[in-house]
Tab-separated table of C-alpha atoms and ligand atoms in Angstrom:
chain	number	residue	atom	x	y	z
M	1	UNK	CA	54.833	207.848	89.142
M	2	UNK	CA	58.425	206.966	90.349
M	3	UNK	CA	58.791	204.943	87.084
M	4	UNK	CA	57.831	208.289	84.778
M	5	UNK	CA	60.155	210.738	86.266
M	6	UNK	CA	62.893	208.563	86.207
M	7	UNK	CA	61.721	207.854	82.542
M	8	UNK	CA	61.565	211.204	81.848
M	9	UNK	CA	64.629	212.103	83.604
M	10	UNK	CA	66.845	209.433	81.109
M	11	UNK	CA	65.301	210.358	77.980
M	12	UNK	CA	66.277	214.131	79.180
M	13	UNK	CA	69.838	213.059	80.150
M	14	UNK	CA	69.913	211.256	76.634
M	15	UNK	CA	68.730	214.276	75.017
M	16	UNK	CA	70.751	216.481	76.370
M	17	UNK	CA	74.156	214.025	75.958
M	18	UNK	CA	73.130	213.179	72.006
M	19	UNK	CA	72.865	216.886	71.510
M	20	UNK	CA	76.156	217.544	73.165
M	21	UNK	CA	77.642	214.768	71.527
M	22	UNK	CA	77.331	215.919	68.013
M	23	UNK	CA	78.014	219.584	68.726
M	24	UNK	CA	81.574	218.569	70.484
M	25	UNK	CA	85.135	219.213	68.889
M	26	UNK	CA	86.439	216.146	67.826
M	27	UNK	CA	89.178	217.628	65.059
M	28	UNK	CA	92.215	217.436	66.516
M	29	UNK	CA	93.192	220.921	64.311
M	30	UNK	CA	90.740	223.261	66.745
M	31	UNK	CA	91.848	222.277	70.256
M	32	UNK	CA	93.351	224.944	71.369
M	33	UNK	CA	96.808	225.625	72.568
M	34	UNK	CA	97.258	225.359	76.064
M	35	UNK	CA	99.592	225.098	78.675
M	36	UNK	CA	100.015	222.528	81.473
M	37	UNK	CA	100.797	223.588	84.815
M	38	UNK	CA	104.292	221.982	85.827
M	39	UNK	CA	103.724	218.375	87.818
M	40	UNK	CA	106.559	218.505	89.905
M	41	UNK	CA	106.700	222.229	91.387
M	42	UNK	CA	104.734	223.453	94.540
M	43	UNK	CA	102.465	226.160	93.909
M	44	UNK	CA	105.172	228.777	95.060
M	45	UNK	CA	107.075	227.511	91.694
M	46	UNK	CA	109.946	225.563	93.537
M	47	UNK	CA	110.420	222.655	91.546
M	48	UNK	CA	110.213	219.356	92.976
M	49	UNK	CA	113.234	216.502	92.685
M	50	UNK	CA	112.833	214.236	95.219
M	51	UNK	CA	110.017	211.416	96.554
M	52	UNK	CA	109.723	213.444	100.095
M	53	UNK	CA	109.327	217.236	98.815
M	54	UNK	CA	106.690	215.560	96.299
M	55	UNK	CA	104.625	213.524	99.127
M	56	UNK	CA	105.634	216.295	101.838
M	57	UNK	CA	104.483	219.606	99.639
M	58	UNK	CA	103.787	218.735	96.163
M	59	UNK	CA	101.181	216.205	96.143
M	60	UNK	CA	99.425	216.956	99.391
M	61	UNK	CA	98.977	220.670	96.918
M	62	UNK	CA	97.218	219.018	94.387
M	63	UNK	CA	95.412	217.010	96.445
M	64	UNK	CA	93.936	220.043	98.335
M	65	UNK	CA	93.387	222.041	95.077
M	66	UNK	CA	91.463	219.030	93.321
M	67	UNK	CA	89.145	218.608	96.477
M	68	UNK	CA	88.825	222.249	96.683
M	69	UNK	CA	88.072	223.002	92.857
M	70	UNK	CA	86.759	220.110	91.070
M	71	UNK	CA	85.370	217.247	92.911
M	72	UNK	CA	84.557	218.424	96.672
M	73	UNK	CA	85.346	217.404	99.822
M	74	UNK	CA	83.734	215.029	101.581
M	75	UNK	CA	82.137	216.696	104.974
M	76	UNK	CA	83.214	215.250	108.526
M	77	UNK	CA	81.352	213.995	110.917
M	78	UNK	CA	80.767	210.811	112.984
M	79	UNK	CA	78.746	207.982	112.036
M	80	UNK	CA	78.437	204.305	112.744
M	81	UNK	CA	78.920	201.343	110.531
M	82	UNK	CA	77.878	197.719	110.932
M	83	UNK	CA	79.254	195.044	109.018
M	84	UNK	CA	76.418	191.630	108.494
M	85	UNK	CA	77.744	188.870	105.919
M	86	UNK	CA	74.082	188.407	104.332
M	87	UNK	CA	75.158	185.392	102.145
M	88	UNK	CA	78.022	182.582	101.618
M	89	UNK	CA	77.947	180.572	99.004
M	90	UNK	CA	81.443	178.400	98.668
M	91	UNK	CA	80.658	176.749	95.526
M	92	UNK	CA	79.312	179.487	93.568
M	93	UNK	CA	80.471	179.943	89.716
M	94	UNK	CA	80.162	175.962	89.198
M	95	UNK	CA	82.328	175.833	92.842
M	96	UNK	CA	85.315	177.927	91.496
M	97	UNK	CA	84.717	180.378	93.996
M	98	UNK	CA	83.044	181.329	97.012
M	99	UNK	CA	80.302	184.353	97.170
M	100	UNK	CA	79.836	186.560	99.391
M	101	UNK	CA	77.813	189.285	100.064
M	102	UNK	CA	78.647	192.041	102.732
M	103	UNK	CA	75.697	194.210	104.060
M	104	UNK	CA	77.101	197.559	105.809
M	105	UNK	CA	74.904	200.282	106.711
M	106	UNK	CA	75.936	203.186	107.646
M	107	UNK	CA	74.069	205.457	110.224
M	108	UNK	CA	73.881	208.526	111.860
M	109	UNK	CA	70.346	209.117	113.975
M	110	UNK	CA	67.608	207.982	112.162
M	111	UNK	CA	69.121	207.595	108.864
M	112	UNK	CA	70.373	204.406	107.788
M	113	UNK	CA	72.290	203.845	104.425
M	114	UNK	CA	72.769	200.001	103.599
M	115	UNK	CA	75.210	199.157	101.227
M	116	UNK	CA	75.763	195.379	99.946
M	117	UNK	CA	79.134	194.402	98.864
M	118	UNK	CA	79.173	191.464	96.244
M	119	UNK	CA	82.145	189.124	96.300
M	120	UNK	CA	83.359	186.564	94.638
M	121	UNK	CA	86.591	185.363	95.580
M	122	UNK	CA	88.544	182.758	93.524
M	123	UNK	CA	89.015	178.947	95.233
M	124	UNK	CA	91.792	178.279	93.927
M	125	UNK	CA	93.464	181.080	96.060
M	126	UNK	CA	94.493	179.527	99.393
M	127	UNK	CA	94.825	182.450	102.217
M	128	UNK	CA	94.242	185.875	101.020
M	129	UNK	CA	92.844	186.765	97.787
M	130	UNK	CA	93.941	189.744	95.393
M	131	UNK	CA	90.895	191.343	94.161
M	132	UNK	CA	89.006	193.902	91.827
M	133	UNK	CA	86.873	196.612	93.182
M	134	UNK	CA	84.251	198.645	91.330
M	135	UNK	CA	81.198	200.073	91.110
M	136	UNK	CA	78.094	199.061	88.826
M	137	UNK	CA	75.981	201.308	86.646
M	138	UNK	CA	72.888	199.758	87.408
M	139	UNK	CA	72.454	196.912	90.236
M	140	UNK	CA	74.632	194.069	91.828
M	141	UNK	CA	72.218	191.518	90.024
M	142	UNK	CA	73.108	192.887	86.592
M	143	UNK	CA	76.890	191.819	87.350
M	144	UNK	CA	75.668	187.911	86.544
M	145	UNK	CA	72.995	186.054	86.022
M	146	UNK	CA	73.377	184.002	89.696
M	147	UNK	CA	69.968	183.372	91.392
M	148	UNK	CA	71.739	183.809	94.707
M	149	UNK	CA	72.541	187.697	93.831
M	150	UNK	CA	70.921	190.262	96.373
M	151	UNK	CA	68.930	192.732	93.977
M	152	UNK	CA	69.505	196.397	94.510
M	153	UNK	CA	67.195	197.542	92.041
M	154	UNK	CA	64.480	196.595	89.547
M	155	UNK	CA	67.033	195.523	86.294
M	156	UNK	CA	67.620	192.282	84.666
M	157	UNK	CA	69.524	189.604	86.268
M	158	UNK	CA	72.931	189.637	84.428
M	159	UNK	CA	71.940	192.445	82.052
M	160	UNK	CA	75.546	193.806	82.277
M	161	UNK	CA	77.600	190.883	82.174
M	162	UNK	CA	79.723	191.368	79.342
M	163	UNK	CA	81.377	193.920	81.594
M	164	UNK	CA	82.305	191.817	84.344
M	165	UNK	CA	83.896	187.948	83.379
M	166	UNK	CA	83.725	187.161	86.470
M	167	UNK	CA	85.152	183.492	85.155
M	168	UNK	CA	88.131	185.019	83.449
M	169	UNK	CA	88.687	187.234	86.549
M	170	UNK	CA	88.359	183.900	89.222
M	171	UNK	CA	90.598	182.068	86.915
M	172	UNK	CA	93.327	184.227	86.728
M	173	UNK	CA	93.262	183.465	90.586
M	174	UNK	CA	91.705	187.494	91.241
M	175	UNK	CA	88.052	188.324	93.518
M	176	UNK	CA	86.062	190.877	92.106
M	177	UNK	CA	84.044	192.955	94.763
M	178	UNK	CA	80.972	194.846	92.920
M	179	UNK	CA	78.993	197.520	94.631
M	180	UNK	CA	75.723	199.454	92.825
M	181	UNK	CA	76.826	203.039	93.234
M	182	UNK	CA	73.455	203.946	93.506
M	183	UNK	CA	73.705	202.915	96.995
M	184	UNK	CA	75.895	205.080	97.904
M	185	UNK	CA	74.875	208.340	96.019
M	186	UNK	CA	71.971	207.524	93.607
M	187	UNK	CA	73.353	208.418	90.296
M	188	UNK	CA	70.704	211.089	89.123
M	189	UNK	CA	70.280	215.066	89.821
M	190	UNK	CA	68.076	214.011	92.755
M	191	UNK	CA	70.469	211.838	94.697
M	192	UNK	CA	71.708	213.511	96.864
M	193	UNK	CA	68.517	213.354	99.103
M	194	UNK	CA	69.171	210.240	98.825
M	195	UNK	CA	73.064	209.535	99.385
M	196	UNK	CA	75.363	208.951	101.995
M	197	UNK	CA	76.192	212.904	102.483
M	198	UNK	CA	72.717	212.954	104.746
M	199	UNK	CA	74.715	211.287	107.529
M	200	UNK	CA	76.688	214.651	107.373
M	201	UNK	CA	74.003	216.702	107.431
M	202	UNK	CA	73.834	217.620	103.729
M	203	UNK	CA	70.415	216.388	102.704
M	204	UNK	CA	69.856	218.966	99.868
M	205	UNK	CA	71.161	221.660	97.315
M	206	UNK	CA	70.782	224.339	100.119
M	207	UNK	CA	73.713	222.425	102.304
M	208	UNK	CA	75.948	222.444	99.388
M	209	UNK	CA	79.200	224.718	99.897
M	210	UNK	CA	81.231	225.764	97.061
M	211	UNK	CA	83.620	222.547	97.513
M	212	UNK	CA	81.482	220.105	98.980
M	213	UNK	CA	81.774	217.211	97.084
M	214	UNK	CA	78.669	215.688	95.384
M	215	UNK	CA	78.285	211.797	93.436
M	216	UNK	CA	82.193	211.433	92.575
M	217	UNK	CA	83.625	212.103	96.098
M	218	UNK	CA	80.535	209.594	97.639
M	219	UNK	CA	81.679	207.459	95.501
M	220	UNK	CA	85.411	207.541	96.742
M	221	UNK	CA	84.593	207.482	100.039
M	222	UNK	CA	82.438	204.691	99.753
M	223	UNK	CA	85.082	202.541	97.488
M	224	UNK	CA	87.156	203.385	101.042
M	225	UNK	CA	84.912	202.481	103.269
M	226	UNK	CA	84.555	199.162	101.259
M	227	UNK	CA	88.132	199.009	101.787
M	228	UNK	CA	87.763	199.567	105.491
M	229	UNK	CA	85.649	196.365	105.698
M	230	UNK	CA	87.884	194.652	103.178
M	231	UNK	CA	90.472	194.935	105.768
M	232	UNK	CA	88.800	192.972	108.190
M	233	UNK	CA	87.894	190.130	105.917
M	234	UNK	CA	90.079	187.165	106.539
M	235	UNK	CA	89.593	185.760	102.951
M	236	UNK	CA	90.887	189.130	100.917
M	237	UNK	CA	94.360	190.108	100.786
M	238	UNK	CA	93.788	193.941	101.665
M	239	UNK	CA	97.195	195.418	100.607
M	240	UNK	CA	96.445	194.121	97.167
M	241	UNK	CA	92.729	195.662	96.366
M	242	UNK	CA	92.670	197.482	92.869
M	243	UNK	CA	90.474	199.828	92.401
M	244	UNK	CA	88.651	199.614	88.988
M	245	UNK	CA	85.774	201.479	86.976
M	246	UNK	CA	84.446	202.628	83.745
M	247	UNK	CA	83.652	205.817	82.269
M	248	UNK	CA	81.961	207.979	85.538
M	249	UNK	CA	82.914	205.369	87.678
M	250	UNK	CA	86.070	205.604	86.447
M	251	UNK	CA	86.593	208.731	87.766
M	252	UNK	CA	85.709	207.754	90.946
M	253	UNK	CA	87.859	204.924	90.939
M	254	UNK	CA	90.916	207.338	90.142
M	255	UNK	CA	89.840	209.869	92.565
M	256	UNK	CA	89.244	207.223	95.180
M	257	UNK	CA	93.166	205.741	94.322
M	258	UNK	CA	94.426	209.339	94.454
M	259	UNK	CA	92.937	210.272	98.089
M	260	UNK	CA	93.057	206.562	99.604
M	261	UNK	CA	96.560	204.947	99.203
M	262	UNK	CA	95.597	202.047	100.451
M	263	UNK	CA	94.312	201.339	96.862
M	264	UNK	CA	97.048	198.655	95.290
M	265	UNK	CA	96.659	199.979	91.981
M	266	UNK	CA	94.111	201.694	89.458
M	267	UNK	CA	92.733	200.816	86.976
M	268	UNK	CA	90.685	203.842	84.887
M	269	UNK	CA	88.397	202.254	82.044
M	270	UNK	CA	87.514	205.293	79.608
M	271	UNK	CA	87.142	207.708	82.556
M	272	UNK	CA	87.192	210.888	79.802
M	273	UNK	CA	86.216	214.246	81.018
M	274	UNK	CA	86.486	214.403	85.010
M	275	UNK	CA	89.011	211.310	84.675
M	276	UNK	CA	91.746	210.718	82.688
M	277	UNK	CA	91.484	212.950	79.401
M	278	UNK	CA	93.005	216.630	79.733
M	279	UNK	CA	90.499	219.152	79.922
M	280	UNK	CA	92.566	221.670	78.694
M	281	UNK	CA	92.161	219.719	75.049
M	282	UNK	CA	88.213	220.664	75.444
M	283	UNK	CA	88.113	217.395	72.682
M	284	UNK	CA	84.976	215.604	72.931
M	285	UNK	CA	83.281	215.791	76.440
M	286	UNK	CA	84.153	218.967	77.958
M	287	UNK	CA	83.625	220.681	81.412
M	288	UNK	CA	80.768	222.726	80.154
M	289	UNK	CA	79.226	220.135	78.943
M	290	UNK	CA	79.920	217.375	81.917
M	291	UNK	CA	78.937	220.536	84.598
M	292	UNK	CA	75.840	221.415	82.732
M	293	UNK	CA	74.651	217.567	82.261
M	294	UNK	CA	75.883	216.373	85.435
M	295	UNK	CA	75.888	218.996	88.206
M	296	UNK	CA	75.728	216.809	90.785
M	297	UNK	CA	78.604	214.531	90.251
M	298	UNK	CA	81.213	217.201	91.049
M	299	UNK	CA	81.610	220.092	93.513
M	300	UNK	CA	80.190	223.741	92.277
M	301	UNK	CA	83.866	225.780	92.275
M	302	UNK	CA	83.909	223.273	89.695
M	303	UNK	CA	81.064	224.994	87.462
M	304	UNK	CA	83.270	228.018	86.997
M	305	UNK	CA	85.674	226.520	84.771
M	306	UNK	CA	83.211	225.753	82.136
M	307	UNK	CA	84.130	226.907	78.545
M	308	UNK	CA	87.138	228.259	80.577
M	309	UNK	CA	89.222	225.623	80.435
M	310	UNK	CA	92.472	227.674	80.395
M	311	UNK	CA	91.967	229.166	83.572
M	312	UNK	CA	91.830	225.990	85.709
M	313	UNK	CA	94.829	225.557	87.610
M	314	UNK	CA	95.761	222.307	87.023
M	315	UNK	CA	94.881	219.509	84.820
M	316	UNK	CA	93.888	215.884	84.744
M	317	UNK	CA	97.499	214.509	84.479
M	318	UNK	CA	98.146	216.109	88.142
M	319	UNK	CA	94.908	213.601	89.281
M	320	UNK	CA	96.794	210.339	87.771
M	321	UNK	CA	100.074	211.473	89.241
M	322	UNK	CA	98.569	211.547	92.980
M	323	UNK	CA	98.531	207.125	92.502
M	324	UNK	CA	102.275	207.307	91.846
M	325	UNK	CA	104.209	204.955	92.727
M	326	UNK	CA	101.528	203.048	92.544
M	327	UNK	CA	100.422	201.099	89.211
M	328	UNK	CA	97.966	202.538	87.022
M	329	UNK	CA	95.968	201.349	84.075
M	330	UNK	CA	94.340	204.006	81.520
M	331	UNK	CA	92.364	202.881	78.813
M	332	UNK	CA	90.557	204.050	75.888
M	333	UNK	CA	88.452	202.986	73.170
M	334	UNK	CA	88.617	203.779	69.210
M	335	UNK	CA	85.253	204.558	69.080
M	336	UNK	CA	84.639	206.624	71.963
M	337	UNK	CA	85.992	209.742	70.948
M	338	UNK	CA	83.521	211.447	73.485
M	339	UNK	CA	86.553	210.344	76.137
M	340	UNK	CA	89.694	211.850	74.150
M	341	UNK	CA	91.409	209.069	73.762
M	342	UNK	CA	94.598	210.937	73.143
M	343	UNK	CA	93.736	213.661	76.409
M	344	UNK	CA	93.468	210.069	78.295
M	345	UNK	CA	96.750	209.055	76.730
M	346	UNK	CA	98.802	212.164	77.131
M	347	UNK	CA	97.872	212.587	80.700
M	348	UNK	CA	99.011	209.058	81.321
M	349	UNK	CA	102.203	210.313	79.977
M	350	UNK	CA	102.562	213.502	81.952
M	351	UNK	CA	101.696	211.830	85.050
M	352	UNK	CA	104.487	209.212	84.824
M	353	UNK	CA	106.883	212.036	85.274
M	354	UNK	CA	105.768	211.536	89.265
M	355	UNK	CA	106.449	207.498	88.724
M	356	UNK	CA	110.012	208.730	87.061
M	357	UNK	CA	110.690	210.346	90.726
M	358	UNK	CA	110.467	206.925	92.400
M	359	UNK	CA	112.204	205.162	89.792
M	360	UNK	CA	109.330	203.819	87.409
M	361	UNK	CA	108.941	203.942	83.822
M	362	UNK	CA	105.678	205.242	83.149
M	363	UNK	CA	104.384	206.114	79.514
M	364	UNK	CA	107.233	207.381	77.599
M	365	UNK	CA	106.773	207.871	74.160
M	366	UNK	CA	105.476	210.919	72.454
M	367	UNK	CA	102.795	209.185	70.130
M	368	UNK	CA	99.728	207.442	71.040
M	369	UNK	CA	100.552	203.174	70.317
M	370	UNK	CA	98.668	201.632	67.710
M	371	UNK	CA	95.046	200.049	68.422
M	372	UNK	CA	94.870	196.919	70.315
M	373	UNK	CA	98.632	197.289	71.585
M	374	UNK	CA	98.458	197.688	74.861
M	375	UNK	CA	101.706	199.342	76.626
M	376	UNK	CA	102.543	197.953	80.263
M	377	UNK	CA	105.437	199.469	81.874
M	378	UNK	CA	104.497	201.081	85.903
M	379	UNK	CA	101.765	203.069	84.358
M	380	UNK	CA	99.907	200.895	81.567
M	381	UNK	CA	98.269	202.170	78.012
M	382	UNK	CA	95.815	200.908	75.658
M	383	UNK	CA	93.183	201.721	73.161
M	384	UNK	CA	91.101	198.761	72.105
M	385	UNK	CA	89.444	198.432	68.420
M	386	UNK	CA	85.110	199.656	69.362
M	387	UNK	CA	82.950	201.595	71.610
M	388	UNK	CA	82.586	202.889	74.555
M	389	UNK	CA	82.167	200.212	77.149
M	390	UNK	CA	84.098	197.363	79.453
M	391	UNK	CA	85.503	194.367	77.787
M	392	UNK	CA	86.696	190.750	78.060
M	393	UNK	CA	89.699	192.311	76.389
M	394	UNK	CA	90.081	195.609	78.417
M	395	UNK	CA	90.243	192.631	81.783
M	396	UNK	CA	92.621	190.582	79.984
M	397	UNK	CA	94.850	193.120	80.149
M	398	UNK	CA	93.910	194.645	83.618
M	399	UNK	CA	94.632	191.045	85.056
M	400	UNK	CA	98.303	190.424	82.946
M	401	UNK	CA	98.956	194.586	84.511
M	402	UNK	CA	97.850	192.901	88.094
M	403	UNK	CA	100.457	189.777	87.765
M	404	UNK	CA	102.943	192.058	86.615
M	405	UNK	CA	103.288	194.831	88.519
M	406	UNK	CA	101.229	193.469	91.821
M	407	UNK	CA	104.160	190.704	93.047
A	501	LIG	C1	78.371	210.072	79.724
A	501	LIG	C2	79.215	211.143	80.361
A	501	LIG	C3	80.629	210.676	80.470
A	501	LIG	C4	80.755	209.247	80.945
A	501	LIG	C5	79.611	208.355	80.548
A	501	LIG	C6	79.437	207.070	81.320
A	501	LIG	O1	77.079	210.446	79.487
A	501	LIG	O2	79.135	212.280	79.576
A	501	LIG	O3	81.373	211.582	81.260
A	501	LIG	O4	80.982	209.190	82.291
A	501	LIG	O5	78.396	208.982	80.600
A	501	LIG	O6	79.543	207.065	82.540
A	501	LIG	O7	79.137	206.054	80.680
């Protein structure tokens, strides 16, 4: 029974996305003019010129507003958390590196929430490793086809692997730390019954205030707790974790790296709507149709701004800016056109005005660069050649962004 209504439920989601796929704007003549809200000036209009009025006024702002209006705060409360290492394996990956899996649970009362950390951290590395952290779609088993994998769900061993080279990623002398998200707040309109919000006493739609966050702020706060634990771990160099995703966990990722600076770096893999692309463009994916599809990944404030675009009071760009100084990595596709490539792009460029306060060079120039040329400066740029998805070639240049800008 299980099986058919989450059967039921994808083919609906799929539905409903193909439908609002084809009935999107994608010519570039009918987005509508808009208007950005400045980046550097507080919300009483004083502009902002220095590092300290931006992290003493400016950017706590933003940070407020984007809790407040789009993605939700995450409730307080106490809880415990227990750390068990469930599985070593030093010569994993043909003994290139050593795997590791990390159970916490969280609890709070009766309800326990076990989430399982895969590792992999690269041999070669002596002391403290550097390492990638992101969610999965769809299991940790689905990462790699490795027998010793702890299954979180019922999909095929390795099923996603093109999306993680783990190999590539060990070589280049980088862990990788995977986590199913579904763990943390099942990815579906029922999940929050079964998510980590229960510990906080919100176990359904009825405990839902206007700006209590939903799927994308469990998801940050559990990419922090990870971090927490990370911290502890003798075998990771903490002050050098990069957060990573693609597409909806891309958003999390940046939202995660805005809120948590802790996070090294960023690293946003065709976040689109809700991540890096403008909303203001209303090209491709647009709030309307991200609210309506996906009500539970964001808070409900959020809901109002559909087909209203213009009204919000602020914009993607302001969400990228909150990782400055820190690096950050957008990327789109060619194909995915669903994401705005050039919303993703543009933002990138507006939010490197914050990296221009501390003396970066972010994005600069005016036009989008050509396919397959990735730009690397403090803030890093590229669309790849095909579709929507994670690439060898999209972590060949995440890893040459990590050496460079990560010393
Ligand atoms: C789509 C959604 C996008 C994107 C994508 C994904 O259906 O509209 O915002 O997040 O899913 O996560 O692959």
């Amino acid at each position: 029974m299980k099986k058919i209504v989450a059967c039921f439920f994808l083919l609906s989601v799929a539905v409903f996305s193909s439908s609002a796929q084809s009935e999107a704007n994608y010519d570039e003549s009918k987005v509508p003019v808009f208007v950005l809200p400045p980046l550097l000036a507080n919300e009483d209009g004083k502009k902002v010129s220095s590092t300290q009025e931006w992290e003493n006024d400016c950017r706590p702002e933003i940070l407020a507003l984007l809790a407040d209006q789009e993605y939700g705060v995450m409730p307080a409360g106490d809880f415990s958390t227990k750390y068990e290492v469930v599985a070593v394996n030093p010569k994993s990956l043909g003994g290139k590196a050593t795997c590791k899996q990390v159970k916490i649970t969280f609890g709070k009362g009766y309800i326990e929430q076990p989430v399982i950390l895969l590792m992999y951290l690269p041999n070669q590395v002596k002391g403290k490793a550097p390492l990638f952290m992101g969610y999965n779609f769809g299991g940790n088993q689905t990462v790699h086809p490795d027998p010793e994998i702890i299954p979180t769900s019922e999909a095929q061993r390795g099923a996603v692997r093109s999306r993680w080279p783990l190999e590539k990623i060990i070589a280049a002398g980088y862990g990788v730390v995977s986590i199913d998200c579904n763990q943390v707040f099942p990815d579906n309109r029922d999940g929050l019954r079964g998510s980590v919000l229960r510990l906080f006493g919100v176990n359904d739609e009825t405990d839902l205030r206007m700006n209590t966050g939903q799927a994308m702020t469990a998801w940050a706060w559990g990419l922090s707790r990870a971090l927490d634990y990370l911290q502890t771990d003798p075998e990771v160099d903490a002050k050098k974790v990069i957060a990573i995703g693609h597409s909806r966990l891309g958003k999390a990722a940046l939202w995660a790296g805005a809120q948590d600076t802790r996070f090294a770096a960023v690293v946003a893999n065709e976040s689109g709507c809700g991540g890096a692309a403008l909303s203001k463009r209303a090209f491709g994916e647009t709030v309307a149709i991200i609210t309506k599809g996906f009500p539970y990944w964001f808070c409900k404030n959020f809901n109002s701004y559909a087909g209203n675009e213009q009204s919000l009071p602020f914009d993607q760009h302001e969400l990228l800016a909150l990782i400055a100084p820190r690096p950050l990595y957008v990327a789109s596709a060619e194909g995915d056109r669903w994401a705005d490539p050039k919303g993703e792009y543009l933002s990138a460029k507006y939010a490197s005005e914050a990296y221009e306060l501390y003396g970066y060079k972010g994005i600069t120039a005016e036009d989008m660069p050509p396919v397959n040329t990735p730009v690397m400066n403090r803030v890093g740029y590229h669309i790849r050649s095909g579709n929507h998805d994670i690439t060898e070639y999209d972590w060949e240049q995440y890893l040459r962004f990590a050496k460079a800008t990560l010393k």
